[in-house]
């Protein structure tokens, strides 16, 4: 081992995005992030994931914060560290496909406001839904020398998802112009020895850096990281210990210590990491005391491996059954989920496909007849509005749910006209910065509510004292 070439592993710190999204429903406010940035900036992380995913929606909807303002403040604070975001392909950060001009403008503004690495994924792994975001990032990179397009493949299990499938996808991702690949294991399904096989095979097929992202939900994540790193993975995603484990990521300090003195040694200083952990620990205790952090999400849920259902999807399903006084149907629904997934072409279960499959399974069980009632999202999937699944969908289900309807075979966004100008004209009375049109595009109602709130706050302010350049208004 000692004669091996040094290959320090890179770590992406998720505490400012996925860790609090997974544990406390994305409720960490910007004010809580700012005091610790200086210390985090000293670690030498590969990147800090701090934006995208559900943070955008939660900022506007629950925290009454401008997500763009958060990004600018984080960018000002992190002098030496790259900032990373999660981007849902053609759905950007919303729940429907957007026109290409909106995708392009969002990528441009994200990089202009401080993002370095854009991690782009699609809930079906339909590469056609990723191409526009990758191309847009590459254009900005060519023009300004900033911007990195990482394509994340949503990891899942099933007949279609063979080693050949993943290797083939890795090659295609390289061909489409991505700068790196991430294996996004959102449900914690990737087992340690499978990771060895998968990373080794991908490394043989592509020259791109490979990052692994997983969750501790099923209890195997840190073992999986260890085997992945030994097999050649370049980067792993971790969370500082008070916000680690459970439905979050493995703990940063643990992985740093694990690889210490090996060729994969990160070189990070445990004293600096301890200061970061000390900062977040009292906040975690407050969240536990207030009930925002449910101790249930901190445990290991082996059902994840048995039923291949991500943790968030399980809790969603339980509350749906509770509302209907049908908690006794829990196991029937768990058995129905893989059947519905198969009917819909065996997609990975990640936002929004996980919610669609789970809700349809609940309906099928409660109605006593499969597809007697189908949600509008199930119909949209069957029509092809979300893109192409890896396996064909069940024809009998198509005939029952959308009889005689025409199905989409092209890239869904090809059917969407450019929409930026239209969106701009709809919201112009609220516009105070270019980025406002993008907030409105993604969440029209929520954004307008926020714009009204912002205006009311500004009216209470002495504008001579306001820092208008940074949109900072002392109230």
Coordinates of C-alpha atoms in Angstrom, one line a residue:
X1 CA 0.0 0.0 0.0
X2 CA 2.8 2.4 1.0
X3 CA 4.3 2.3 -2.6
X4 CA 1.0 3.3 -4.2
X5 CA 0.8 6.7 -5.9
X6 CA -0.8 9.4 -3.8
X7 CA -4.4 10.1 -4.9
X8 CA -6.1 12.4 -2.3
X9 CA -9.8 12.0 -2.3
X10 CA -11.9 15.2 -2.8
X11 CA -14.8 15.8 -0.4
X12 CA -17.9 17.9 -1.3
X13 CA -19.5 19.2 2.0
X14 CA -23.3 19.1 1.8
X15 CA -24.2 20.8 5.1
X16 CA -25.5 23.9 3.4
X17 CA -27.8 22.0 1.0
X18 CA -28.5 18.3 1.0
X19 CA -27.8 17.6 4.7
X20 CA -30.4 20.1 5.9
X21 CA -32.7 19.2 3.0
X22 CA -32.6 15.6 4.0
X23 CA -32.9 16.1 7.8
X24 CA -34.9 19.3 8.4
X25 CA -36.8 19.8 5.1
X26 CA -34.4 22.6 3.9
X27 CA -35.2 25.0 6.7
X28 CA -31.7 26.4 7.4
X29 CA -31.8 30.2 6.9
X30 CA -28.9 32.1 5.3
X31 CA -28.2 34.0 8.6
X32 CA -27.2 30.7 10.2
X33 CA -24.8 29.8 7.3
X34 CA -22.8 33.1 7.2
X35 CA -20.9 33.0 10.6
X36 CA -19.2 29.7 9.8
X37 CA -18.2 30.4 6.1
X38 CA -14.7 31.7 7.0
X39 CA -13.9 28.5 8.9
X40 CA -15.4 26.2 6.2
X41 CA -13.3 28.1 3.6
X42 CA -10.1 27.0 5.3
X43 CA -10.8 23.2 5.0
X44 CA -9.8 22.8 1.3
X45 CA -13.0 21.0 0.3
X46 CA -13.3 20.0 -3.3
X47 CA -16.5 22.1 -3.2
X48 CA -19.3 23.1 -0.9
X49 CA -22.8 22.2 -2.1
X50 CA -25.0 25.1 -1.0
X51 CA -27.7 25.8 -3.6
X52 CA -30.3 24.3 -5.9
X53 CA -32.4 21.2 -5.1
X54 CA -35.2 22.3 -2.8
X55 CA -33.3 25.3 -1.3
X56 CA -34.7 27.7 -3.9
X57 CA -38.4 26.8 -3.2
X58 CA -37.9 26.6 0.6
X59 CA -36.2 30.0 0.7
X60 CA -39.0 31.8 -1.0
X61 CA -41.9 29.8 0.4
X62 CA -41.0 29.2 4.1
X63 CA -38.0 31.4 4.9
X64 CA -39.1 34.6 3.0
X65 CA -35.6 34.9 1.6
X66 CA -34.3 35.7 -1.9
X67 CA -32.4 32.6 -3.0
X68 CA -30.2 34.7 -5.3
X69 CA -29.3 37.0 -2.4
X70 CA -28.3 33.9 -0.4
X71 CA -26.0 32.8 -3.3
X72 CA -24.4 36.2 -3.5
X73 CA -23.7 36.3 0.2
X74 CA -22.2 32.8 0.1
X75 CA -20.1 33.7 -2.9
X76 CA -18.7 36.8 -1.0
X77 CA -17.8 34.6 2.0
X78 CA -16.2 31.7 0.2
X79 CA -12.9 33.1 -1.2
X80 CA -11.1 29.8 -1.9
X81 CA -13.8 27.2 -2.2
X82 CA -15.9 26.2 -5.2
X83 CA -19.7 26.4 -4.8
X84 CA -21.9 23.6 -6.2
X85 CA -25.6 23.4 -6.9
X86 CA -28.1 20.6 -7.9
X87 CA -30.1 21.2 -11.1
X88 CA -33.1 19.0 -12.3
X89 CA -32.2 19.1 -16.0
X90 CA -35.0 20.5 -18.1
X91 CA -37.1 21.0 -14.9
X92 CA -34.4 23.4 -13.5
X93 CA -35.5 23.5 -9.8
X94 CA -39.2 23.3 -10.5
X95 CA -41.6 20.4 -11.3
X96 CA -42.3 20.8 -15.0
X97 CA -40.1 21.0 -18.1
X98 CA -39.1 24.5 -19.1
X99 CA -38.3 26.0 -22.5
X100 CA -34.6 26.0 -23.5
X101 CA -34.4 29.8 -23.2
X102 CA -35.3 29.6 -19.5
X103 CA -32.8 26.8 -18.9
X104 CA -30.0 28.8 -20.6
X105 CA -30.8 32.0 -18.7
X106 CA -31.0 30.1 -15.4
X107 CA -27.6 28.5 -16.0
X108 CA -26.1 31.9 -17.0
X109 CA -27.4 33.6 -13.9
X110 CA -26.4 30.8 -11.5
X111 CA -22.8 31.1 -12.7
X112 CA -22.9 34.9 -12.7
X113 CA -24.1 34.9 -9.1
X114 CA -21.4 32.6 -7.9
X115 CA -21.9 28.9 -8.8
X116 CA -18.9 27.0 -10.1
X117 CA -20.2 23.4 -10.5
X118 CA -23.7 22.6 -11.7
X119 CA -24.8 19.0 -11.0
X120 CA -27.5 18.1 -13.5
X121 CA -29.8 15.1 -13.2
X122 CA -33.0 13.8 -14.7
X123 CA -35.4 11.5 -12.9
X124 CA -35.5 9.1 -15.8
X125 CA -31.8 9.4 -16.7
X126 CA -33.1 10.6 -20.1
X127 CA -30.0 12.3 -21.5
X128 CA -32.1 14.4 -23.8
X129 CA -33.4 16.2 -20.7
X130 CA -29.8 17.0 -19.6
X131 CA -28.3 18.2 -22.9
X132 CA -29.5 21.8 -22.9
X133 CA -28.2 22.5 -19.3
X134 CA -24.8 20.9 -20.2
X135 CA -24.5 22.9 -23.4
X136 CA -25.5 26.1 -21.6
X137 CA -22.8 25.6 -18.9
X138 CA -20.2 24.8 -21.6
X139 CA -21.1 28.0 -23.5
X140 CA -20.6 30.1 -20.3
X141 CA -17.3 28.3 -19.6
X142 CA -16.0 28.9 -23.1
X143 CA -16.9 32.6 -22.8
X144 CA -15.9 33.4 -19.2
X145 CA -13.7 30.5 -18.1
X146 CA -16.1 29.6 -15.3
X147 CA -18.7 26.8 -15.0
X148 CA -18.4 23.1 -14.7
X149 CA -21.2 20.7 -16.0
X150 CA -21.4 17.6 -13.9
X151 CA -24.0 15.0 -15.1
X152 CA -25.5 12.9 -12.2
X153 CA -26.9 9.5 -13.1
X154 CA -29.7 8.6 -10.7
X155 CA -28.8 5.2 -9.3
X156 CA -31.4 2.5 -9.0
X157 CA -31.9 -1.3 -9.1
X158 CA -33.9 -3.4 -11.6
X159 CA -33.5 -5.7 -14.6
X160 CA -32.6 -2.9 -16.9
X161 CA -29.9 -1.4 -14.7
X162 CA -27.0 -3.7 -15.5
X163 CA -23.3 -2.9 -15.3
X164 CA -23.4 -2.5 -19.1
X165 CA -26.2 0.1 -18.7
X166 CA -24.1 2.2 -16.3
X167 CA -20.9 1.9 -18.4
X168 CA -22.8 2.9 -21.6
X169 CA -24.4 5.9 -19.8
X170 CA -20.9 7.0 -18.6
X171 CA -19.6 7.0 -22.2
X172 CA -22.6 8.9 -23.5
X173 CA -22.2 11.5 -20.7
X174 CA -18.6 12.1 -21.8
X175 CA -19.7 12.4 -25.4
X176 CA -22.3 15.0 -24.6
X177 CA -19.7 17.3 -23.2
X178 CA -20.0 16.9 -19.4
X179 CA -16.9 17.8 -17.3
X180 CA -17.5 15.0 -14.7
X181 CA -19.9 12.2 -13.7
X182 CA -21.7 11.8 -10.4
X183 CA -23.4 8.5 -9.4
X184 CA -26.4 9.9 -7.4
X185 CA -27.6 7.2 -5.0
X186 CA -30.5 9.2 -3.5
X187 CA -32.0 6.2 -1.7
X188 CA -28.8 4.6 -0.3
X189 CA -29.2 1.5 -2.5
X190 CA -25.6 1.1 -3.7
X191 CA -23.9 -1.7 -1.7
X192 CA -20.1 -1.7 -1.1
X193 CA -19.0 -4.5 -3.4
X194 CA -21.4 -3.3 -6.1
X195 CA -19.7 0.1 -5.9
X196 CA -16.3 -1.6 -6.5
X197 CA -17.6 -3.2 -9.7
X198 CA -19.4 -0.1 -10.9
X199 CA -16.6 2.4 -10.3
X200 CA -14.0 0.0 -11.7
X201 CA -16.0 -0.5 -14.9
X202 CA -16.8 3.2 -15.4
X203 CA -13.2 4.1 -14.8
X204 CA -12.2 1.7 -17.6
X205 CA -14.7 3.3 -20.0
X206 CA -14.3 7.1 -19.4
X207 CA -11.6 9.6 -18.5
X208 CA -14.0 11.9 -16.6
X209 CA -13.6 12.3 -12.9
X210 CA -16.2 10.2 -11.0
X211 CA -18.0 11.4 -7.8
X212 CA -20.2 9.3 -5.6
X213 CA -23.2 10.7 -3.7
X214 CA -25.2 8.6 -1.4
X215 CA -27.4 8.7 1.8
X216 CA -27.0 6.8 5.0
X217 CA -30.6 5.7 5.0
X218 CA -29.9 2.0 4.6
X219 CA -26.8 2.0 6.8
X220 CA -24.2 1.0 4.3
X221 CA -23.0 4.4 3.0
X222 CA -19.6 4.8 4.6
X223 CA -18.6 1.2 3.6
X224 CA -19.7 2.0 0.1
X225 CA -17.6 5.1 0.0
X226 CA -14.5 3.1 1.2
X227 CA -14.9 0.5 -1.5
X228 CA -15.7 3.2 -4.2
X229 CA -12.5 5.2 -3.3
X230 CA -10.4 2.1 -3.4
X231 CA -11.9 1.3 -6.9
X232 CA -10.9 4.8 -8.2
X233 CA -13.7 7.2 -7.3
X234 CA -12.3 10.8 -7.2
X235 CA -14.8 12.6 -5.0
X236 CA -17.3 11.7 -2.3
X237 CA -20.1 13.8 -0.8
X238 CA -20.1 14.1 3.0
X239 CA -21.8 16.2 5.8
X240 CA -20.2 17.6 8.9
X241 CA -21.1 15.2 11.8
X242 CA -23.9 17.0 13.6
X243 CA -25.8 17.0 10.3
X244 CA -24.6 13.6 9.0
X245 CA -26.0 10.0 9.0
X246 CA -29.7 9.0 8.9
X247 CA -31.2 10.3 5.7
X248 CA -28.2 12.6 5.2
X249 CA -24.6 11.7 4.1
X250 CA -21.7 10.0 5.9
X251 CA -19.8 12.3 8.3
X252 CA -17.0 14.3 6.8
X253 CA -14.6 13.9 9.8
X254 CA -15.1 10.1 9.8
X255 CA -14.2 9.8 6.1
X256 CA -11.2 12.2 6.6
X257 CA -9.9 10.0 9.5
X258 CA -10.6 6.8 7.6
X259 CA -8.3 7.8 4.7
X260 CA -5.6 9.4 6.9
X261 CA -2.1 8.0 6.2
X262 CA -3.3 6.2 3.1
X263 CA -2.7 7.2 -0.6
X264 CA -6.3 8.8 -0.4
X265 CA -5.4 11.1 2.6
X266 CA -7.4 14.3 2.2
X267 CA -4.9 16.4 4.2
X268 CA -7.8 18.2 5.9
X269 CA -7.3 19.5 9.4
X270 CA -9.5 17.8 12.0
X271 CA -9.2 20.8 14.3
X272 CA -10.8 23.0 11.6
X273 CA -13.5 20.4 11.0
X274 CA -14.1 20.2 14.8
X275 CA -14.8 24.0 14.9
X276 CA -17.4 23.5 12.1
X277 CA -19.1 20.6 14.0
X278 CA -19.1 22.7 17.2
X279 CA -20.9 25.5 15.4
X280 CA -23.7 23.2 14.0
X281 CA -24.2 21.0 17.2
X282 CA -26.2 23.5 19.2
X283 CA -28.4 24.3 16.2
X284 CA -29.0 20.5 15.8
X285 CA -30.0 20.3 19.4
X286 CA -32.5 23.2 18.9
X287 CA -34.0 21.5 15.9
X288 CA -34.4 18.2 17.9
X289 CA -36.0 20.1 20.8
X290 CA -38.4 22.0 18.5
X291 CA -39.4 18.8 16.5
X292 CA -38.0 20.1 13.2
X293 CA -35.5 17.3 13.3
X294 CA -37.3 14.1 13.8
X295 CA -35.1 11.4 15.5
X296 CA -36.7 8.8 13.2
X297 CA -34.7 10.1 10.2
X298 CA -31.5 9.6 12.1
X299 CA -31.8 5.8 12.3
X300 CA -31.1 3.1 9.7
X301 CA -34.1 1.9 7.6
X302 CA -33.3 -1.4 6.1
X303 CA -36.7 -1.4 4.3
X304 CA -34.9 0.9 1.9
X305 CA -33.0 -2.0 0.6
X306 CA -35.9 -4.4 0.7
X307 CA -38.3 -2.2 -1.2
X308 CA -35.9 0.2 -2.9
X309 CA -38.0 3.1 -1.7
X310 CA -36.2 6.3 -0.7
X311 CA -36.8 7.5 2.9
X312 CA -38.7 10.7 1.8
X313 CA -41.1 8.6 -0.3
X314 CA -41.9 6.3 2.6
X315 CA -42.8 9.1 5.0
X316 CA -45.0 10.7 2.2
X317 CA -46.8 7.4 1.7
X318 CA -47.4 6.8 5.5
X319 CA -49.0 10.3 5.8
X320 CA -51.2 9.6 2.7
X321 CA -52.4 6.3 4.3
X322 CA -53.0 8.0 7.6
X323 CA -55.2 10.7 6.1
X324 CA -57.4 7.9 4.6
X325 CA -57.4 5.9 7.9
X326 CA -55.8 3.1 5.9
X327 CA -52.5 2.5 7.8
X328 CA -53.2 -1.2 7.8
X329 CA -52.6 -1.2 4.0
X330 CA -48.9 -0.2 4.4
X331 CA -47.5 -3.5 3.3
X332 CA -49.9 -3.8 0.4
X333 CA -48.7 -0.5 -0.9
X334 CA -45.1 -1.4 -0.4
X335 CA -45.7 -4.5 -2.6
X336 CA -47.6 -2.4 -5.1
X337 CA -44.8 0.2 -5.6
X338 CA -42.5 -2.1 -7.6
X339 CA -45.5 -3.2 -9.8
X340 CA -46.4 0.4 -10.6
X341 CA -42.8 1.2 -11.2
X342 CA -42.6 -1.6 -13.7
X343 CA -45.8 -0.5 -15.4
X344 CA -44.3 3.0 -15.9
X345 CA -41.0 1.7 -17.5
X346 CA -39.0 1.1 -14.3
X347 CA -37.7 4.6 -13.7
X348 CA -35.3 5.5 -10.9
X349 CA -37.3 6.7 -7.8
X350 CA -36.2 10.3 -7.3
X351 CA -38.1 13.6 -7.3
X352 CA -40.6 13.7 -9.0
X353 CA -40.9 10.1 -10.2
X354 CA -40.8 8.7 -6.6
X355 CA -43.9 10.8 -5.6
X356 CA -45.7 9.9 -8.8
X357 CA -45.2 6.1 -8.4
X358 CA -45.9 6.2 -4.6
X359 CA -49.1 8.1 -4.9
X360 CA -50.4 5.9 -7.8
X361 CA -49.6 2.8 -5.7
X362 CA -51.6 4.2 -2.8
X363 CA -54.6 4.8 -5.2
X364 CA -54.3 1.3 -6.7
X365 CA -54.5 -0.3 -3.2
X366 CA -57.2 2.0 -1.8
X367 CA -59.5 1.7 -4.8
X368 CA -59.3 -2.1 -4.9
X369 CA -58.7 -1.9 -8.6
X370 CA -55.5 -1.0 -10.3
X371 CA -55.6 2.3 -12.3
X372 CA -59.3 2.7 -11.7
X373 CA -58.2 6.2 -10.9
X374 CA -54.9 7.7 -12.2
X375 CA -53.3 10.9 -11.1
X376 CA -52.6 13.6 -13.7
X377 CA -48.9 13.0 -13.2
X378 CA -49.2 9.3 -13.9
X379 CA -51.0 10.2 -17.1
X380 CA -48.2 12.7 -18.0
X381 CA -45.6 9.9 -17.5
X382 CA -47.6 7.5 -19.7
X383 CA -47.9 10.2 -22.4
X384 CA -44.1 10.7 -22.4
X385 CA -44.2 14.2 -21.0
X386 CA -41.3 13.5 -18.6
X387 CA -39.2 11.8 -21.3
X388 CA -38.2 8.2 -22.1
X389 CA -37.9 5.4 -19.6
X390 CA -35.3 2.8 -19.8
X391 CA -37.9 0.0 -20.4
X392 CA -41.1 0.2 -22.4
X393 CA -44.2 1.1 -20.4
X394 CA -47.0 -1.4 -19.9
X395 CA -49.3 -1.2 -23.0
X396 CA -52.4 -2.5 -21.1
X397 CA -52.0 0.3 -18.5
X398 CA -51.5 2.9 -21.3
X399 CA -54.7 1.7 -23.0
X400 CA -56.6 1.8 -19.7
X401 CA -55.4 5.2 -18.5
X402 CA -55.0 7.3 -21.7
X403 CA -56.9 5.3 -24.3
X404 CA -56.4 6.6 -27.9
X405 CA -54.2 9.5 -26.8
X406 CA -51.1 10.4 -28.8
X407 CA -47.8 9.8 -27.0
X408 CA -44.7 12.0 -27.2
X409 CA -41.6 10.4 -28.5
X410 CA -39.4 13.4 -29.1
X411 CA -37.6 15.3 -26.3
X412 CA -40.5 16.9 -24.4
X413 CA -38.9 20.4 -24.4
X414 CA -38.9 20.4 -28.2
X415 CA -42.7 21.0 -27.9
X416 CA -42.3 24.0 -25.6
X417 CA -42.0 27.5 -27.2
X418 CA -39.5 30.0 -25.8
X419 CA -41.2 31.5 -22.8
X420 CA -38.8 34.0 -21.2
X421 CA -40.4 37.1 -22.7
X422 CA -43.9 36.0 -21.8
X423 CA -42.8 35.3 -18.2
X424 CA -41.1 38.7 -18.1
X425 CA -44.2 40.6 -19.2
X426 CA -46.4 38.7 -16.6
X427 CA -44.2 39.8 -13.7
X428 CA -42.7 43.1 -14.7
X429 CA -44.4 45.1 -12.0
X430 CA -42.5 43.1 -9.3
X431 CA -39.1 43.1 -11.0
X432 CA -36.2 44.6 -9.0
X433 CA -33.4 42.4 -10.4
X434 CA -32.9 40.3 -13.6
X435 CA -33.1 37.1 -11.5
X436 CA -36.6 37.8 -10.3
X437 CA -38.0 36.6 -13.6
X438 CA -36.4 33.2 -13.0
X439 CA -37.8 33.0 -9.4
X440 CA -41.2 33.7 -11.0
X441 CA -40.7 31.2 -13.8
X442 CA -40.1 28.4 -11.3
X443 CA -42.7 29.2 -8.6
X444 CA -45.1 31.9 -9.9
X445 CA -47.5 32.1 -7.0
X446 CA -44.8 31.6 -4.3
X447 CA -42.6 34.2 -6.0
X448 CA -45.3 36.8 -6.2
X449 CA -46.1 36.3 -2.5
X450 CA -42.4 36.8 -1.8
X451 CA -42.2 39.9 -4.0
X452 CA -45.1 41.4 -2.1
X453 CA -43.5 40.6 1.2
X454 CA -40.2 42.1 0.0
X455 CA -41.9 45.3 -1.1
X456 CA -43.7 45.6 2.3
X457 CA -40.3 45.2 4.1
X458 CA -38.7 47.8 1.9
X459 CA -41.4 50.3 2.6
X460 CA -40.5 50.1 6.3
X461 CA -36.9 51.0 5.4
X462 CA -35.0 54.3 5.3
X463 CA -33.8 54.0 1.7
X464 CA -30.9 56.4 2.4
X465 CA -29.5 53.6 4.7
X466 CA -30.2 50.8 2.3
X467 CA -27.4 49.0 0.5
X468 CA -29.2 48.7 -2.8
X469 CA -26.2 47.2 -4.7
X470 CA -26.5 44.1 -2.5
X471 CA -30.2 44.4 -2.0
X472 CA -29.6 44.6 1.7
X473 CA -32.3 46.5 3.5
X474 CA -32.0 47.3 7.2
X475 CA -35.5 47.0 8.6

